[in-house]
């Protein structure tokens, strides 16, 4: 078997969606599994749809995801250039080869003539009109014009395209690593344009020529390209490259969260960007998702989630490191059927990964979001706060919001809990616990816990009646991380000040409740 060489070949026509990142991931895993080469090739021949900055976005998404190419526009390599817009002369040469071999032809049809053909085909009952063997001899092309006329039109600079000459009555068959044997009737195929009027190739020609010249051994791409593969096989045959044609593997669709239908562009905007530059976000679209990176996801968790979207390891294992994914990945275990995009599952994966991070790693990931909220304190305190909320959040971006009471005065309280817990007979014990906390030294969680618990037991009070009031005064909520660790991290002076102010807030809420009741 030849050394494995695979490519991820996105078009820079917008931000990379999650389906594209999964394609890159499967190519990367396959290359690493077989000690092969992972190539990034930018397919930028569609200049009308080109979006400035899209190529950099693609590179940024791959870098964040840990999918570093071995060859590409930035890495270089002996098979470059790796941008198709820089390979124009190569394509021109190969188009001429196909024409000389009789497998392609010049077409001079104007847009108006093409519209007329389509309308005529529809009138004949063909509701999916296409430029194929049934109409090619009625059109203005090198098959119907004499050589002198063709030469004259070319010399005069009359606009033209070059089309494949698809043979009639041929069964095109190829092997697919996921779908096994796939066949198409050539009579159902159109004469695809392979060179556009602007002199640039279409995807069909460019990817075949580049895959051949770059020694690509396996083409792993989305299911949407399955129907085009018959044309690509015909191009390989036309060039006489059958012996070096790569193996194909067409990945299943990623389905909507509800499970019905392909993840649409709208769904992609809502759920599916790896990283997201804000200037690309659709205006006034509240459903747009800011991107996994900016939403506080941990890249290895996203990769783990994506790997499972269409691939089954054959075991109960769900959490995989990158090394484990590489070791386990096998194209034969990729499903033929679509995989449902479950954002809640992505959150679950991320939460699992956060629980395994060190305080330093958590702080590194979360510090940006603390700064965004204007929260500043010592690095050690930030790390402690991150640790407190490690098992209570699903993304690191949620930590500053959950920990806001460390940085801001509490202005809202869980009123229902206050009304349920704040009773006159607890006023004195609450004040005594506040005094204990005020006089403690050292102010450490285990010491605080021992003294407070000893008092509650001595007074034969119920922990569930007293401790929630302490929490409420400190944070405004009766839930959260370990209370005594929260007190230590908050600091004695701040904690005592809030405990002293607690009763007046509780009284106000109780009075308001009585007023509303009356």
mmCIF file of C-alpha atoms in Angstrom, residues 10-198:
data_model
loop_
_atom_site.group_PDB
_atom_site.id
_atom_site.type_symbol
_atom_site.label_atom_id
_atom_site.label_comp_id
_atom_site.label_asym_id
_atom_site.label_seq_id
_atom_site.Cartn_x
_atom_site.Cartn_y
_atom_site.Cartn_z
ATOM 1 C CA UNK A 10 -12.299 23.632 1.832
ATOM 2 C CA UNK A 11 -13.524 26.557 -0.242
ATOM 3 C CA UNK A 12 -12.983 30.000 1.343
ATOM 4 C CA UNK A 13 -16.564 31.096 0.738
ATOM 5 C CA UNK A 14 -17.424 31.747 4.393
ATOM 6 C CA UNK A 15 -16.685 30.475 7.890
ATOM 7 C CA UNK A 16 -15.930 26.792 8.312
ATOM 8 C CA UNK A 17 -18.958 24.867 9.575
ATOM 9 C CA UNK A 18 -18.912 21.939 11.945
ATOM 10 C CA UNK A 19 -19.456 19.462 9.091
ATOM 11 C CA UNK A 20 -16.300 20.708 7.414
ATOM 12 C CA UNK A 21 -14.359 20.419 10.644
ATOM 13 C CA UNK A 22 -15.540 16.815 11.035
ATOM 14 C CA UNK A 23 -14.298 16.059 7.510
ATOM 15 C CA UNK A 24 -10.931 17.566 8.420
ATOM 16 C CA UNK A 25 -10.868 15.526 11.633
ATOM 17 C CA UNK A 26 -11.558 12.190 9.922
ATOM 18 C CA UNK A 27 -8.851 12.918 7.336
ATOM 19 C CA UNK A 28 -6.449 13.857 10.121
ATOM 20 C CA UNK A 29 -7.218 10.727 12.162
ATOM 21 C CA UNK A 30 -6.855 8.479 9.121
ATOM 22 C CA UNK A 31 -3.506 10.049 8.211
ATOM 23 C CA UNK A 32 -2.136 9.759 11.726
ATOM 24 C CA UNK A 33 -3.443 6.192 12.134
ATOM 25 C CA UNK A 34 -1.518 5.098 9.032
ATOM 26 C CA UNK A 35 1.565 7.276 9.585
ATOM 27 C CA UNK A 36 0.513 9.308 6.562
ATOM 28 C CA UNK A 37 0.358 12.945 5.492
ATOM 29 C CA UNK A 38 -2.498 15.383 6.153
ATOM 30 C CA UNK A 39 -2.703 18.171 3.563
ATOM 31 C CA UNK A 40 -4.624 21.458 3.556
ATOM 32 C CA UNK A 41 -5.554 22.590 0.056
ATOM 33 C CA UNK A 42 -7.531 25.777 -0.471
ATOM 34 C CA UNK A 43 -10.010 25.374 -3.342
ATOM 35 C CA UNK A 44 -10.537 29.038 -4.193
ATOM 36 C CA UNK A 45 -11.431 28.880 -7.873
ATOM 37 C CA UNK A 46 -14.963 30.196 -7.279
ATOM 38 C CA UNK A 47 -13.977 33.852 -7.222
ATOM 39 C CA UNK A 48 -17.572 35.111 -7.221
ATOM 40 C CA UNK A 49 -18.253 33.446 -3.857
ATOM 41 C CA UNK A 50 -14.837 34.119 -2.366
ATOM 42 C CA UNK A 51 -14.994 35.770 1.071
ATOM 43 C CA UNK A 52 -12.039 37.810 2.255
ATOM 44 C CA UNK A 53 -10.680 36.384 5.495
ATOM 45 C CA UNK A 54 -12.289 32.962 5.057
ATOM 46 C CA UNK A 55 -8.984 31.197 4.434
ATOM 47 C CA UNK A 56 -7.535 32.615 7.644
ATOM 48 C CA UNK A 57 -10.655 31.537 9.497
ATOM 49 C CA UNK A 58 -10.241 27.966 8.208
ATOM 50 C CA UNK A 59 -6.616 27.883 9.336
ATOM 51 C CA UNK A 60 -7.528 29.349 12.716
ATOM 52 C CA UNK A 61 -10.253 26.720 13.228
ATOM 53 C CA UNK A 62 -7.855 23.889 12.377
ATOM 54 C CA UNK A 63 -5.159 25.302 14.644
ATOM 55 C CA UNK A 64 -7.589 25.686 17.573
ATOM 56 C CA UNK A 65 -8.825 22.134 17.010
ATOM 57 C CA UNK A 66 -5.335 20.646 17.008
ATOM 58 C CA UNK A 67 -5.526 19.510 13.373
ATOM 59 C CA UNK A 68 -2.241 20.860 12.127
ATOM 60 C CA UNK A 69 -1.588 20.121 8.421
ATOM 61 C CA UNK A 70 1.688 18.570 7.326
ATOM 62 C CA UNK A 71 1.544 20.350 3.977
ATOM 63 C CA UNK A 72 -0.409 23.427 2.954
ATOM 64 C CA UNK A 73 -0.235 27.105 1.977
ATOM 65 C CA UNK A 74 1.682 27.988 5.143
ATOM 66 C CA UNK A 75 3.585 24.730 5.661
ATOM 67 C CA UNK A 76 4.683 24.353 2.053
ATOM 68 C CA UNK A 77 5.600 20.999 0.546
ATOM 69 C CA UNK A 78 6.902 19.502 -2.680
ATOM 70 C CA UNK A 79 3.437 19.363 -4.305
ATOM 71 C CA UNK A 80 2.496 23.053 -4.089
ATOM 72 C CA UNK A 81 1.144 25.564 -4.691
ATOM 73 C CA UNK A 82 -1.631 24.584 -2.274
ATOM 74 C CA UNK A 83 -4.088 27.265 -3.395
ATOM 75 C CA UNK A 84 -5.929 26.377 -6.578
ATOM 76 C CA UNK A 85 -5.966 30.006 -7.716
ATOM 77 C CA UNK A 86 -2.175 29.712 -8.016
ATOM 78 C CA UNK A 87 -2.364 26.584 -10.216
ATOM 79 C CA UNK A 88 -4.187 28.060 -13.217
ATOM 80 C CA UNK A 89 -1.531 27.069 -15.755
ATOM 81 C CA UNK A 90 -1.605 23.477 -14.519
ATOM 82 C CA UNK A 91 -5.336 23.228 -15.163
ATOM 83 C CA UNK A 92 -5.091 24.837 -18.606
ATOM 84 C CA UNK A 93 -2.532 22.227 -19.600
ATOM 85 C CA UNK A 94 -4.743 19.350 -18.425
ATOM 86 C CA UNK A 95 -7.852 20.760 -20.075
ATOM 87 C CA UNK A 96 -5.952 20.802 -23.375
ATOM 88 C CA UNK A 97 -4.956 17.169 -22.768
ATOM 89 C CA UNK A 98 -8.596 16.134 -22.318
ATOM 90 C CA UNK A 99 -9.674 18.010 -25.439
ATOM 91 C CA UNK A 100 -6.905 16.378 -27.488
ATOM 92 C CA UNK A 101 -7.937 12.956 -26.171
ATOM 93 C CA UNK A 102 -11.563 13.581 -27.173
ATOM 94 C CA UNK A 103 -12.931 13.589 -23.609
ATOM 95 C CA UNK A 104 -13.762 17.309 -23.453
ATOM 96 C CA UNK A 105 -14.876 20.043 -25.847
ATOM 97 C CA UNK A 106 -15.236 23.806 -26.193
ATOM 98 C CA UNK A 107 -18.763 25.162 -25.710
ATOM 99 C CA UNK A 108 -19.667 28.648 -26.948
ATOM 100 C CA UNK A 109 -23.305 28.723 -25.833
ATOM 101 C CA UNK A 110 -24.458 32.056 -24.446
ATOM 102 C CA UNK A 111 -26.499 32.287 -21.225
ATOM 103 C CA UNK A 112 -29.558 33.055 -23.373
ATOM 104 C CA UNK A 113 -29.002 29.969 -25.500
ATOM 105 C CA UNK A 114 -28.646 27.821 -22.401
ATOM 106 C CA UNK A 115 -31.933 29.216 -21.046
ATOM 107 C CA UNK A 116 -33.637 28.437 -24.333
ATOM 108 C CA UNK A 117 -32.354 24.866 -24.174
ATOM 109 C CA UNK A 118 -33.652 24.396 -20.649
ATOM 110 C CA UNK A 119 -37.083 25.746 -21.524
ATOM 111 C CA UNK A 120 -37.249 23.520 -24.591
ATOM 112 C CA UNK A 121 -36.325 20.466 -22.503
ATOM 113 C CA UNK A 122 -39.019 21.257 -19.972
ATOM 114 C CA UNK A 123 -41.572 21.575 -22.797
ATOM 115 C CA UNK A 124 -40.501 18.108 -23.965
ATOM 116 C CA UNK A 125 -41.350 16.750 -20.534
ATOM 117 C CA UNK A 126 -37.826 16.730 -19.130
ATOM 118 C CA UNK A 127 -38.311 18.629 -15.883
ATOM 119 C CA UNK A 128 -34.665 18.320 -14.856
ATOM 120 C CA UNK A 129 -33.011 19.717 -17.995
ATOM 121 C CA UNK A 130 -29.291 19.348 -18.366
ATOM 122 C CA UNK A 131 -26.571 19.689 -20.966
ATOM 123 C CA UNK A 132 -25.910 16.033 -21.833
ATOM 124 C CA UNK A 133 -25.600 13.569 -24.699
ATOM 125 C CA UNK A 134 -29.247 14.181 -25.625
ATOM 126 C CA UNK A 135 -28.808 17.889 -26.334
ATOM 127 C CA UNK A 136 -25.101 18.409 -26.938
ATOM 128 C CA UNK A 137 -25.456 17.964 -30.722
ATOM 129 C CA UNK A 138 -28.076 20.721 -30.811
ATOM 130 C CA UNK A 139 -25.843 23.272 -29.086
ATOM 131 C CA UNK A 140 -23.091 25.652 -30.152
ATOM 132 C CA UNK A 141 -19.924 23.736 -29.367
ATOM 133 C CA UNK A 142 -16.878 22.081 -30.908
ATOM 134 C CA UNK A 143 -18.896 18.931 -31.582
ATOM 135 C CA UNK A 144 -21.337 20.731 -33.877
ATOM 136 C CA UNK A 145 -19.071 23.403 -35.366
ATOM 137 C CA UNK A 146 -16.328 22.742 -37.899
ATOM 138 C CA UNK A 147 -12.715 23.108 -36.806
ATOM 139 C CA UNK A 148 -12.195 26.344 -38.758
ATOM 140 C CA UNK A 149 -15.118 27.998 -36.954
ATOM 141 C CA UNK A 150 -13.909 26.789 -33.571
ATOM 142 C CA UNK A 151 -10.419 28.166 -34.281
ATOM 143 C CA UNK A 152 -11.864 31.487 -35.385
ATOM 144 C CA UNK A 153 -14.061 31.852 -32.306
ATOM 145 C CA UNK A 154 -11.129 31.082 -30.044
ATOM 146 C CA UNK A 155 -8.908 33.548 -31.887
ATOM 147 C CA UNK A 156 -11.570 36.279 -31.659
ATOM 148 C CA UNK A 157 -11.833 35.776 -27.903
ATOM 149 C CA UNK A 158 -15.470 34.679 -27.926
ATOM 150 C CA UNK A 159 -16.348 33.544 -24.377
ATOM 151 C CA UNK A 160 -16.391 29.791 -23.953
ATOM 152 C CA UNK A 161 -16.416 27.038 -21.376
ATOM 153 C CA UNK A 162 -14.958 23.555 -21.636
ATOM 154 C CA UNK A 163 -17.256 20.616 -20.912
ATOM 155 C CA UNK A 164 -16.635 16.951 -20.245
ATOM 156 C CA UNK A 165 -17.825 14.623 -22.971
ATOM 157 C CA UNK A 166 -19.628 12.019 -20.919
ATOM 158 C CA UNK A 167 -19.890 8.701 -22.785
ATOM 159 C CA UNK A 168 -23.335 7.218 -23.449
ATOM 160 C CA UNK A 169 -24.585 3.898 -22.121
ATOM 161 C CA UNK A 170 -21.761 3.304 -19.664
ATOM 162 C CA UNK A 171 -22.029 2.092 -16.077
ATOM 163 C CA UNK A 172 -19.608 4.013 -13.878
ATOM 164 C CA UNK A 173 -18.662 1.934 -10.836
ATOM 165 C CA UNK A 174 -16.280 2.708 -7.999
ATOM 166 C CA UNK A 175 -15.485 1.374 -4.549
ATOM 167 C CA UNK A 176 -16.317 3.414 -1.487
ATOM 168 C CA UNK A 177 -14.728 2.560 1.879
ATOM 169 C CA UNK A 178 -17.998 3.344 3.644
ATOM 170 C CA UNK A 179 -20.658 2.528 1.043
ATOM 171 C CA UNK A 180 -18.850 -0.363 -0.665
ATOM 172 C CA UNK A 181 -19.681 -0.568 -4.406
ATOM 173 C CA UNK A 182 -21.441 2.439 -5.975
ATOM 174 C CA UNK A 183 -22.673 2.633 -9.586
ATOM 175 C CA UNK A 184 -24.133 5.347 -11.819
ATOM 176 C CA UNK A 185 -25.548 5.188 -15.347
ATOM 177 C CA UNK A 186 -23.668 7.634 -17.556
ATOM 178 C CA UNK A 187 -26.920 8.417 -19.362
ATOM 179 C CA UNK A 188 -28.001 10.195 -16.171
ATOM 180 C CA UNK A 189 -24.890 12.388 -16.068
ATOM 181 C CA UNK A 190 -24.526 15.828 -17.640
ATOM 182 C CA UNK A 191 -21.537 17.177 -19.526
ATOM 183 C CA UNK A 192 -20.122 19.100 -16.584
ATOM 184 C CA UNK A 193 -18.308 22.360 -17.182
ATOM 185 C CA UNK A 194 -14.698 21.748 -16.197
ATOM 186 C CA UNK A 195 -13.266 25.118 -17.251
ATOM 187 C CA UNK A 196 -15.256 28.303 -16.706
ATOM 188 C CA UNK A 197 -15.359 31.364 -18.925
ATOM 189 C CA UNK A 198 -12.988 33.168 -16.532
#
